[in-house]
GROMACS .gro file of N, CA and C in nm:
model
  444
    1ALA      N    1  -3.872   4.303   5.182
    1ALA     CA    2  -3.952   4.223   5.273
    1ALA      C    3  -3.891   4.084   5.291
    2GLU      N    4  -3.843   4.024   5.180
    2GLU     CA    5  -3.784   3.890   5.189
    2GLU      C    6  -3.659   3.892   5.275
    3GLU      N    7  -3.580   4.000   5.264
    3GLU     CA    8  -3.459   4.013   5.343
    3GLU      C    9  -3.490   4.023   5.492
    4GLN      N   10  -3.600   4.091   5.526
    4GLN     CA   11  -3.636   4.110   5.666
    4GLN      C   12  -3.703   3.987   5.727
    5GLY      N   13  -3.751   3.894   5.645
    5GLY     CA   14  -3.817   3.773   5.697
    5GLY      C   15  -3.941   3.807   5.776
    6VAL      N   16  -3.955   3.745   5.894
    6VAL     CA   17  -4.075   3.767   5.976
    6VAL      C   18  -4.087   3.911   6.022
    7ARG      N   19  -3.977   3.981   6.032
    7ARG     CA   20  -3.981   4.122   6.075
    7ARG      C   21  -4.071   4.205   5.983
    8ALA      N   22  -4.076   4.171   5.858
    8ALA     CA   23  -4.158   4.245   5.762
    8ALA      C   24  -4.306   4.230   5.791
    9GLN      N   25  -4.345   4.125   5.864
    9GLN     CA   26  -4.486   4.101   5.895
    9GLN      C   27  -4.529   4.163   6.028
   10LEU      N   28  -4.435   4.222   6.100
   10LEU     CA   29  -4.466   4.280   6.231
   10LEU      C   30  -4.480   4.432   6.220
   11LYS      N   31  -4.595   4.481   6.260
   11LYS     CA   32  -4.624   4.624   6.258
   11LYS      C   33  -4.693   4.659   6.388
   12GLY      N   34  -4.680   4.785   6.430
   12GLY     CA   35  -4.753   4.834   6.547
   12GLY      C   36  -4.727   4.750   6.671
   13ASN      N   37  -4.836   4.697   6.728
   13ASN     CA   38  -4.823   4.620   6.852
   13ASN      C   39  -4.807   4.470   6.830
   14LEU      N   40  -4.783   4.427   6.706
   14LEU     CA   41  -4.760   4.284   6.680
   14LEU      C   42  -4.620   4.243   6.725
   15ARG      N   43  -4.612   4.125   6.781
   15ARG     CA   44  -4.486   4.068   6.827
   15ARG      C   45  -4.474   3.927   6.771
   16ALA      N   46  -4.351   3.879   6.760
   16ALA     CA   47  -4.326   3.741   6.720
   16ALA      C   48  -4.290   3.662   6.846
   17ILE      N   49  -4.360   3.552   6.870
   17ILE     CA   50  -4.335   3.466   6.985
   17ILE      C   51  -4.294   3.329   6.934
   18GLN      N   52  -4.182   3.279   6.984
   18GLN     CA   53  -4.136   3.143   6.952
   18GLN      C   54  -4.200   3.051   7.054
   19ALA      N   55  -4.289   2.964   7.009
   19ALA     CA   56  -4.360   2.872   7.097
   19ALA      C   57  -4.296   2.735   7.086
   20ALA      N   58  -4.258   2.680   7.202
   20ALA     CA   59  -4.200   2.546   7.206
   20ALA      C   60  -4.301   2.450   7.266
   21GLY      N   61  -4.317   2.335   7.203
   21GLY     CA   62  -4.413   2.237   7.254
   21GLY      C   63  -4.394   2.104   7.185
   22GLY      N   64  -4.474   2.010   7.223
   22GLY     CA   65  -4.469   1.878   7.163
   22GLY      C   66  -4.532   1.878   7.025
   23GLU      N   67  -4.512   1.769   6.955
   23GLU     CA   68  -4.564   1.753   6.818
   23GLU      C   69  -4.715   1.776   6.811
   24PRO      N   70  -4.796   1.716   6.901
   24PRO     CA   71  -4.940   1.739   6.891
   24PRO      C   72  -4.979   1.884   6.920
   25ALA      N   73  -4.916   1.947   7.019
   25ALA     CA   74  -4.953   2.084   7.056
   25ALA      C   75  -4.926   2.183   6.944
   26LEU      N   76  -4.820   2.158   6.867
   26LEU     CA   77  -4.783   2.251   6.759
   26LEU      C   78  -4.831   2.204   6.621
   27LEU      N   79  -4.912   2.099   6.618
   27LEU     CA   80  -4.965   2.048   6.491
   27LEU      C   81  -4.851   2.023   6.392
   28ALA      N   82  -4.740   1.973   6.444
   28ALA     CA   83  -4.622   1.950   6.361
   28ALA      C   84  -4.655   1.855   6.247
   29GLY      N   85  -4.613   1.891   6.129
   29GLY     CA   86  -4.642   1.813   6.010
   29GLY      C   87  -4.766   1.861   5.936
   30THR      N   88  -4.848   1.941   6.003
   30THR     CA   89  -4.969   1.996   5.943
   30THR      C   90  -4.959   2.147   5.928
   31LEU      N   91  -4.910   2.213   6.032
   31LEU     CA   92  -4.904   2.358   6.036
   31LEU      C   93  -4.809   2.414   5.931
   32LYS      N   94  -4.853   2.524   5.867
   32LYS     CA   95  -4.772   2.591   5.764
   32LYS      C   96  -4.768   2.741   5.793
   33ALA      N   97  -4.662   2.805   5.750
   33ALA     CA   98  -4.654   2.951   5.762
   33ALA      C   99  -4.773   3.011   5.687
   34GLY      N  100  -4.836   3.110   5.747
   34GLY     CA  101  -4.954   3.173   5.688
   34GLY      C  102  -5.084   3.118   5.743
   35ASP      N  103  -5.081   3.001   5.808
   35ASP     CA  104  -5.201   2.947   5.871
   35ASP      C  105  -5.244   3.037   5.985
   36ARG      N  106  -5.369   3.020   6.025
   36ARG     CA  107  -5.424   3.090   6.142
   36ARG      C  108  -5.462   2.985   6.246
   37VAL      N  109  -5.433   3.016   6.373
   37VAL     CA  110  -5.457   2.920   6.480
   37VAL      C  111  -5.521   2.989   6.601
   38ASP      N  112  -5.586   2.909   6.684
   38ASP     CA  113  -5.633   2.951   6.815
   38ASP      C  114  -5.548   2.877   6.918
   39VAL      N  115  -5.541   2.932   7.039
   39VAL     CA  116  -5.471   2.865   7.148
   39VAL      C  117  -5.575   2.821   7.250
   40LEU      N  118  -5.580   2.690   7.275
   40LEU     CA  119  -5.666   2.631   7.376
   40LEU      C  120  -5.581   2.606   7.498
   41GLY      N  121  -5.622   2.658   7.613
   41GLY     CA  122  -5.544   2.642   7.735
   41GLY      C  123  -5.623   2.571   7.844
   42THR      N  124  -5.551   2.506   7.934
   42THR     CA  125  -5.610   2.446   8.053
   42THR      C  126  -5.519   2.478   8.171
   43TRP      N  127  -5.581   2.508   8.286
   43TRP     CA  128  -5.504   2.543   8.405
   43TRP      C  129  -5.589   2.519   8.528
   44ILE      N  130  -5.528   2.534   8.644
   44ILE     CA  131  -5.598   2.518   8.772
   44ILE      C  132  -5.652   2.654   8.815
   45PHE      N  133  -5.784   2.657   8.850
   45PHE     CA  134  -5.847   2.780   8.895
   45PHE      C  135  -5.945   2.750   9.006
   46PRO      N  136  -5.940   2.821   9.117
   46PRO     CA  137  -5.835   2.914   9.153
   46PRO      C  138  -5.703   2.841   9.177
   47GLU      N  139  -5.594   2.917   9.168
   47GLU     CA  140  -5.464   2.857   9.187
   47GLU      C  141  -5.458   2.791   9.325
   48LYS      N  142  -5.380   2.686   9.336
   48LYS     CA  143  -5.362   2.606   9.458
   48LYS      C  144  -5.487   2.525   9.492
   49SER      N  145  -5.580   2.511   9.398
   49SER     CA  146  -5.697   2.425   9.417
   49SER      C  147  -5.677   2.301   9.331
   50GLN      N  148  -5.779   2.219   9.324
   50GLN     CA  149  -5.775   2.102   9.236
   50GLN      C  150  -5.873   2.119   9.120
   51ASN      N  151  -5.923   2.241   9.098
   51ASN     CA  152  -6.021   2.267   8.994
   51ASN      C  153  -5.951   2.307   8.865
   52HIS      N  154  -5.973   2.230   8.762
   52HIS     CA  155  -5.915   2.258   8.631
   52HIS      C  156  -6.020   2.323   8.542
   53VAL      N  157  -5.978   2.420   8.462
   53VAL     CA  158  -6.066   2.482   8.363
   53VAL      C  159  -5.996   2.481   8.229
   54SER      N  160  -6.072   2.493   8.123
   54SER     CA  161  -6.014   2.506   7.990
   54SER      C  162  -6.099   2.601   7.908
   55ARG      N  163  -6.032   2.672   7.819
   55ARG     CA  164  -6.103   2.761   7.727
   55ARG      C  165  -6.008   2.806   7.617
   56ILE      N  166  -6.067   2.861   7.512
   56ILE     CA  167  -5.987   2.924   7.407
   56ILE      C  168  -5.939   3.057   7.464
   57ILE      N  169  -5.808   3.076   7.470
   57ILE     CA  170  -5.758   3.200   7.531
   57ILE      C  171  -5.709   3.300   7.427
   58LEU      N  172  -5.675   3.254   7.307
   58LEU     CA  173  -5.633   3.343   7.199
   58LEU      C  174  -5.692   3.292   7.068
   59ARG      N  175  -5.734   3.384   6.983
   59ARG     CA  176  -5.795   3.345   6.856
   59ARG      C  177  -5.726   3.411   6.737
   60ASP      N  178  -5.727   3.340   6.626
   60ASP     CA  179  -5.689   3.394   6.496
   60ASP      C  180  -5.546   3.449   6.491
   61LEU      N  181  -5.452   3.372   6.544
   61LEU     CA  182  -5.311   3.412   6.541
   61LEU      C  183  -5.247   3.366   6.411
   62LEU      N  184  -5.162   3.449   6.356
   62LEU     CA  185  -5.090   3.417   6.233
   62LEU      C  186  -4.967   3.334   6.264
   63VAL      N  187  -4.949   3.224   6.191
   63VAL     CA  188  -4.828   3.142   6.202
   63VAL      C  189  -4.722   3.204   6.111
   64LEU      N  190  -4.614   3.251   6.171
   64LEU     CA  191  -4.505   3.310   6.094
   64LEU      C  192  -4.409   3.202   6.045
   65VAL      N  193  -4.376   3.108   6.132
   65VAL     CA  194  -4.286   2.998   6.098
   65VAL      C  195  -4.343   2.871   6.159
   66ALA      N  196  -4.364   2.769   6.078
   66ALA     CA  197  -4.418   2.641   6.123
   66ALA      C  198  -4.305   2.550   6.171
   67PRO      N  199  -4.338   2.446   6.250
   67PRO     CA  200  -4.236   2.349   6.287
   67PRO      C  201  -4.171   2.291   6.161
   68GLN      N  202  -4.041   2.278   6.163
   68GLN     CA  203  -3.966   2.233   6.046
   68GLN      C  204  -3.985   2.084   6.020
   69THR      N  205  -4.003   2.048   5.893
   69THR     CA  206  -4.019   1.908   5.854
   69THR      C  207  -3.898   1.827   5.893
   70ASN      N  208  -3.777   1.881   5.873
   70ASN     CA  209  -3.657   1.806   5.911
   70ASN      C  210  -3.649   1.790   6.062
   71GLN      N  211  -3.708   1.883   6.137
   71GLN     CA  212  -3.715   1.872   6.282
   71GLN      C  213  -3.803   1.753   6.318
   72ILE      N  214  -3.913   1.736   6.245
   72ILE     CA  215  -4.004   1.625   6.268
   72ILE      C  216  -3.934   1.493   6.236
   73GLN      N  217  -3.868   1.486   6.123
   73GLN     CA  218  -3.801   1.362   6.084
   73GLN      C  219  -3.695   1.321   6.185
   74SER      N  220  -3.623   1.417   6.242
   74SER     CA  221  -3.517   1.384   6.336
   74SER      C  222  -3.572   1.336   6.469
   75LYS      N  223  -3.701   1.358   6.496
   75LYS     CA  224  -3.759   1.319   6.623
   75LYS      C  225  -3.832   1.186   6.616
   76ILE      N  226  -3.847   1.128   6.497
   76ILE     CA  227  -3.916   1.000   6.486
   76ILE      C  228  -3.838   0.897   6.566
   77GLY      N  229  -3.910   0.825   6.651
   77GLY     CA  230  -3.848   0.724   6.734
   77GLY      C  231  -3.786   0.780   6.862
   78SER      N  232  -3.794   0.913   6.882
   78SER     CA  233  -3.740   0.972   7.004
   78SER      C  234  -3.856   1.012   7.095
   79ASN      N  235  -3.825   1.078   7.202
   79ASN     CA  236  -3.925   1.120   7.300
   79ASN      C  237  -4.025   1.217   7.236
   80PRO      N  238  -4.156   1.183   7.235
   80PRO     CA  239  -4.255   1.271   7.172
   80PRO      C  240  -4.277   1.400   7.248
   81ASN      N  241  -4.227   1.412   7.371
   81ASN     CA  242  -4.244   1.534   7.450
   81ASN      C  243  -4.133   1.635   7.425
   82GLN      N  244  -4.032   1.599   7.348
   82GLN     CA  245  -3.927   1.695   7.318
   82GLN      C  246  -3.987   1.807   7.235
   83PRO      N  247  -3.947   1.928   7.264
   83PRO     CA  248  -4.014   2.040   7.200
   83PRO      C  249  -3.982   2.059   7.053
   84PHE      N  250  -4.085   2.097   6.984
   84PHE     CA  251  -4.077   2.151   6.849
   84PHE      C  252  -4.096   2.301   6.868
   85THR      N  253  -4.077   2.377   6.765
   85THR     CA  254  -4.101   2.520   6.778
   85THR      C  255  -4.181   2.572   6.659
   86ALA      N  256  -4.259   2.675   6.686
   86ALA     CA  257  -4.332   2.749   6.584
   86ALA      C  258  -4.326   2.896   6.626
   87MET      N  259  -4.329   2.985   6.530
   87MET     CA  260  -4.331   3.127   6.560
   87MET      C  261  -4.467   3.182   6.523
   88LEU      N  262  -4.530   3.251   6.620
   88LEU     CA  263  -4.663   3.307   6.602
   88LEU      C  264  -4.658   3.458   6.616
   89ALA      N  265  -4.743   3.527   6.541
   89ALA     CA  266  -4.758   3.672   6.556
   89ALA      C  267  -4.877   3.697   6.648
   90MET      N  268  -4.855   3.782   6.748
   90MET     CA  269  -4.962   3.820   6.838
   90MET      C  270  -4.934   3.959   6.892
   91THR      N  271  -5.039   4.023   6.942
   91THR     CA  272  -5.020   4.155   7.000
   91THR      C  273  -4.941   4.143   7.129
   92ASP      N  274  -4.893   4.255   7.179
   92ASP     CA  275  -4.821   4.252   7.306
   92ASP      C  276  -4.912   4.203   7.419
   93ALA      N  277  -5.040   4.239   7.418
   93ALA     CA  278  -5.134   4.192   7.520
   93ALA      C  279  -5.158   4.041   7.507
   94GLN      N  280  -5.171   3.992   7.384
   94GLN     CA  281  -5.188   3.848   7.363
   94GLN      C  282  -5.064   3.773   7.408
   95ALA      N  283  -4.947   3.831   7.387
   95ALA     CA  284  -4.822   3.767   7.428
   95ALA      C  285  -4.819   3.745   7.579
   96GLN      N  286  -4.874   3.839   7.656
   96GLN     CA  287  -4.881   3.821   7.801
   96GLN      C  288  -4.965   3.699   7.836
   97LYS      N  289  -5.080   3.684   7.772
   97LYS     CA  290  -5.166   3.568   7.798
   97LYS      C  291  -5.097   3.440   7.759
   98PHE      N  292  -5.033   3.441   7.642
   98PHE     CA  293  -4.966   3.320   7.597
   98PHE      C  294  -4.853   3.282   7.693
   99TRP      N  295  -4.776   3.378   7.736
   99TRP     CA  296  -4.666   3.350   7.827
   99TRP      C  297  -4.718   3.292   7.958
  100TRP      N  298  -4.831   3.348   8.008
  100TRP     CA  299  -4.888   3.297   8.133
  100TRP      C  300  -4.927   3.150   8.119
  101ILE      N  301  -5.000   3.115   8.013
  101ILE     CA  302  -5.043   2.976   7.998
  101ILE      C  303  -4.924   2.885   7.973
  102ALA      N  304  -4.823   2.932   7.902
  102ALA     CA  305  -4.705   2.850   7.876
  102ALA      C  306  -4.630   2.820   8.006
  103GLU      N  307  -4.632   2.912   8.100
  103GLU     CA  308  -4.560   2.894   8.227
  103GLU      C  309  -4.644   2.832   8.337
  104ASN      N  310  -4.777   2.842   8.329
  104ASN     CA  311  -4.863   2.802   8.442
  104ASN      C  312  -4.969   2.698   8.408
  105GLY      N  313  -4.980   2.660   8.284
  105GLY     CA  314  -5.082   2.563   8.247
  105GLY      C  315  -5.034   2.477   8.133
  106GLU      N  316  -5.127   2.431   8.054
  106GLU     CA  317  -5.096   2.355   7.933
  106GLU      C  318  -5.173   2.418   7.818
  107TRP      N  319  -5.124   2.403   7.697
  107TRP     CA  320  -5.188   2.464   7.582
  107TRP      C  321  -5.167   2.376   7.459
  108THR      N  322  -5.249   2.402   7.360
  108THR     CA  323  -5.236   2.339   7.230
  108THR      C  324  -5.290   2.435   7.125
  109LEU      N  325  -5.240   2.423   7.004
  109LEU     CA  326  -5.290   2.505   6.894
  109LEU      C  327  -5.404   2.433   6.825
  110GLN      N  328  -5.497   2.510   6.774
  110GLN     CA  329  -5.607   2.460   6.692
  110GLN      C  330  -5.601   2.530   6.559
  111LEU      N  331  -5.597   2.455   6.452
  111LEU     CA  332  -5.592   2.512   6.318
  111LEU      C  333  -5.729   2.566   6.280
  112ARG      N  334  -5.733   2.689   6.231
  112ARG     CA  335  -5.857   2.752   6.187
  112ARG      C  336  -5.880   2.722   6.038
  113PRO      N  337  -6.004   2.725   5.993
  113PRO     CA  338  -6.030   2.707   5.850
  113PRO      C  339  -5.966   2.819   5.768
  114VAL      N  340  -5.930   2.788   5.646
  114VAL     CA  341  -5.868   2.887   5.558
  114VAL      C  342  -5.970   2.993   5.518
  115THR      N  343  -6.094   2.953   5.495
  115THR     CA  344  -6.199   3.048   5.458
  115THR      C  345  -6.318   3.033   5.551
  116ASP      N  346  -6.389   3.140   5.569
  116ASP     CA  347  -6.514   3.143   5.647
  116ASP      C  348  -6.499   3.089   5.789
  117ALA      N  349  -6.389   3.120   5.855
  117ALA     CA  350  -6.372   3.078   5.994
  117ALA      C  351  -6.474   3.150   6.081
  118ALA      N  352  -6.535   3.079   6.173
  118ALA     CA  353  -6.632   3.137   6.266
  118ALA      C  354  -6.595   3.091   6.407
  119ASP      N  355  -6.639   3.168   6.505
  119ASP     CA  356  -6.612   3.135   6.644
  119ASP      C  357  -6.743   3.113   6.718
  120THR      N  358  -6.745   3.013   6.806
  120THR     CA  359  -6.859   2.995   6.894
  120THR      C  360  -6.849   3.098   7.005
  121PRO      N  361  -6.957   3.124   7.077
  121PRO     CA  362  -6.949   3.219   7.187
  121PRO      C  363  -6.846   3.173   7.291
  122ASP      N  364  -6.781   3.268   7.356
  122ASP     CA  365  -6.683   3.236   7.459
  122ASP      C  366  -6.748   3.157   7.572
  123SER      N  367  -6.676   3.060   7.622
  123SER     CA  368  -6.722   2.980   7.734
  123SER      C  369  -6.600   2.915   7.798
  124TYR      N  370  -6.622   2.841   7.903
  124TYR     CA  371  -6.515   2.763   7.962
  124TYR      C  372  -6.571   2.627   8.000
  125GLU      N  373  -6.483   2.535   8.022
  125GLU     CA  374  -6.523   2.401   8.064
  125GLU      C  375  -6.448   2.366   8.192
  126ASN      N  376  -6.515   2.288   8.277
  126ASN     CA  377  -6.452   2.230   8.394
  126ASN      C  378  -6.515   2.094   8.418
  127SER      N  379  -6.480   2.028   8.525
  127SER     CA  380  -6.533   1.893   8.547
  127SER      C  381  -6.685   1.894   8.557
  128GLY      N  382  -6.742   1.996   8.619
  128GLY     CA  383  -6.888   2.004   8.632
  128GLY      C  384  -6.958   2.027   8.501
  129SER      N  385  -6.906   2.118   8.419
  129SER     CA  386  -6.971   2.146   8.292
  129SER      C  387  -6.962   2.027   8.197
  130LEU      N  388  -6.849   1.956   8.201
  130LEU     CA  389  -6.836   1.837   8.117
  130LEU      C  390  -6.930   1.726   8.163
  131LEU      N  391  -6.943   1.711   8.295
  131LEU     CA  392  -7.032   1.608   8.350
  131LEU      C  393  -7.177   1.638   8.315
  132ALA      N  394  -7.218   1.764   8.323
  132ALA     CA  395  -7.358   1.800   8.300
  132ALA      C  396  -7.395   1.812   8.152
  133ASP      N  397  -7.297   1.830   8.065
  133ASP     CA  398  -7.324   1.853   7.923
  133ASP      C  399  -7.401   1.737   7.862
  134GLY      N  400  -7.515   1.768   7.803
  134GLY     CA  401  -7.594   1.668   7.732
  134GLY      C  402  -7.687   1.586   7.819
  135LEU      N  403  -7.688   1.609   7.950
  135LEU     CA  404  -7.779   1.534   8.037
  135LEU      C  405  -7.923   1.581   8.017
  136ARG      N  406  -8.014   1.489   8.030
  136ARG     CA  407  -8.156   1.524   8.026
  136ARG      C  408  -8.189   1.603   8.152
  137PRO      N  409  -8.298   1.682   8.147
  137PRO     CA  410  -8.332   1.767   8.262
  137PRO      C  411  -8.340   1.692   8.396
  138GLY      N  412  -8.399   1.574   8.398
  138GLY     CA  413  -8.411   1.497   8.523
  138GLY      C  414  -8.275   1.459   8.578
  139ALA      N  415  -8.184   1.415   8.493
  139ALA     CA  416  -8.050   1.377   8.537
  139ALA      C  417  -7.972   1.500   8.581
  140ARG      N  418  -7.993   1.611   8.514
  140ARG     CA  419  -7.926   1.735   8.552
  140ARG      C  420  -7.972   1.781   8.691
  141ARG      N  421  -8.106   1.768   8.719
  141ARG     CA  422  -8.157   1.806   8.851
  141ARG      C  423  -8.097   1.717   8.959
  142ARG      N  424  -8.086   1.587   8.932
  142ARG     CA  425  -8.025   1.496   9.031
  142ARG      C  426  -7.879   1.535   9.054
  143LEU      N  427  -7.810   1.569   8.950
  143LEU     CA  428  -7.670   1.610   8.961
  143LEU      C  429  -7.658   1.736   9.047
  144ASN      N  430  -7.752   1.828   9.031
  144ASN     CA  431  -7.748   1.955   9.103
  144ASN      C  432  -7.826   1.952   9.234
  145GLY      N  433  -7.855   1.833   9.286
  145GLY     CA  434  -7.926   1.824   9.415
  145GLY      C  435  -8.067   1.875   9.409
  146GLY      N  436  -8.134   1.855   9.296
  146GLY     CA  437  -8.274   1.897   9.280
  146GLY      C  438  -8.292   2.032   9.216
  147ARG      N  439  -8.182   2.110   9.200
  147ARG     CA  440  -8.193   2.242   9.137
  147ARG      C  441  -8.185   2.225   8.985
  148PRO      N  442  -8.257   2.311   8.910
  148PRO     CA  443  -8.253   2.300   8.762
  148PRO      C  444  -8.116   2.330   8.705
   0.00000   0.00000   0.00000
């Protein structure tokens, strides 16, 4: 297994994806091999509009290789947008989603708890949902033109 490296952790429909991104997106300096992460994505929907949405698009992915510490040290004082890399295990179907967001939107990793990780119900956010979140009923009705 040690000789095979990450290949030893791939079975069935699992694939290894090399994700390139900035220090914040890859949790560089925090992320470790064996951690579990979610992918939070944001994109324009429908395409060619000005409406942005965001949601968790992938959950509970295994980190096979974390961004290298020496990679982090070499980037201090340089452009923070230069890519770091991490390798994640995901199914072939998850890889399609990840590739889409990597090419058509923006994404970031979220570190999951080591024990007792839980997920909130699936949802999405956009400018309207963020604006309305937490408003009292009267303010929400005014926002919606009198509708509840």
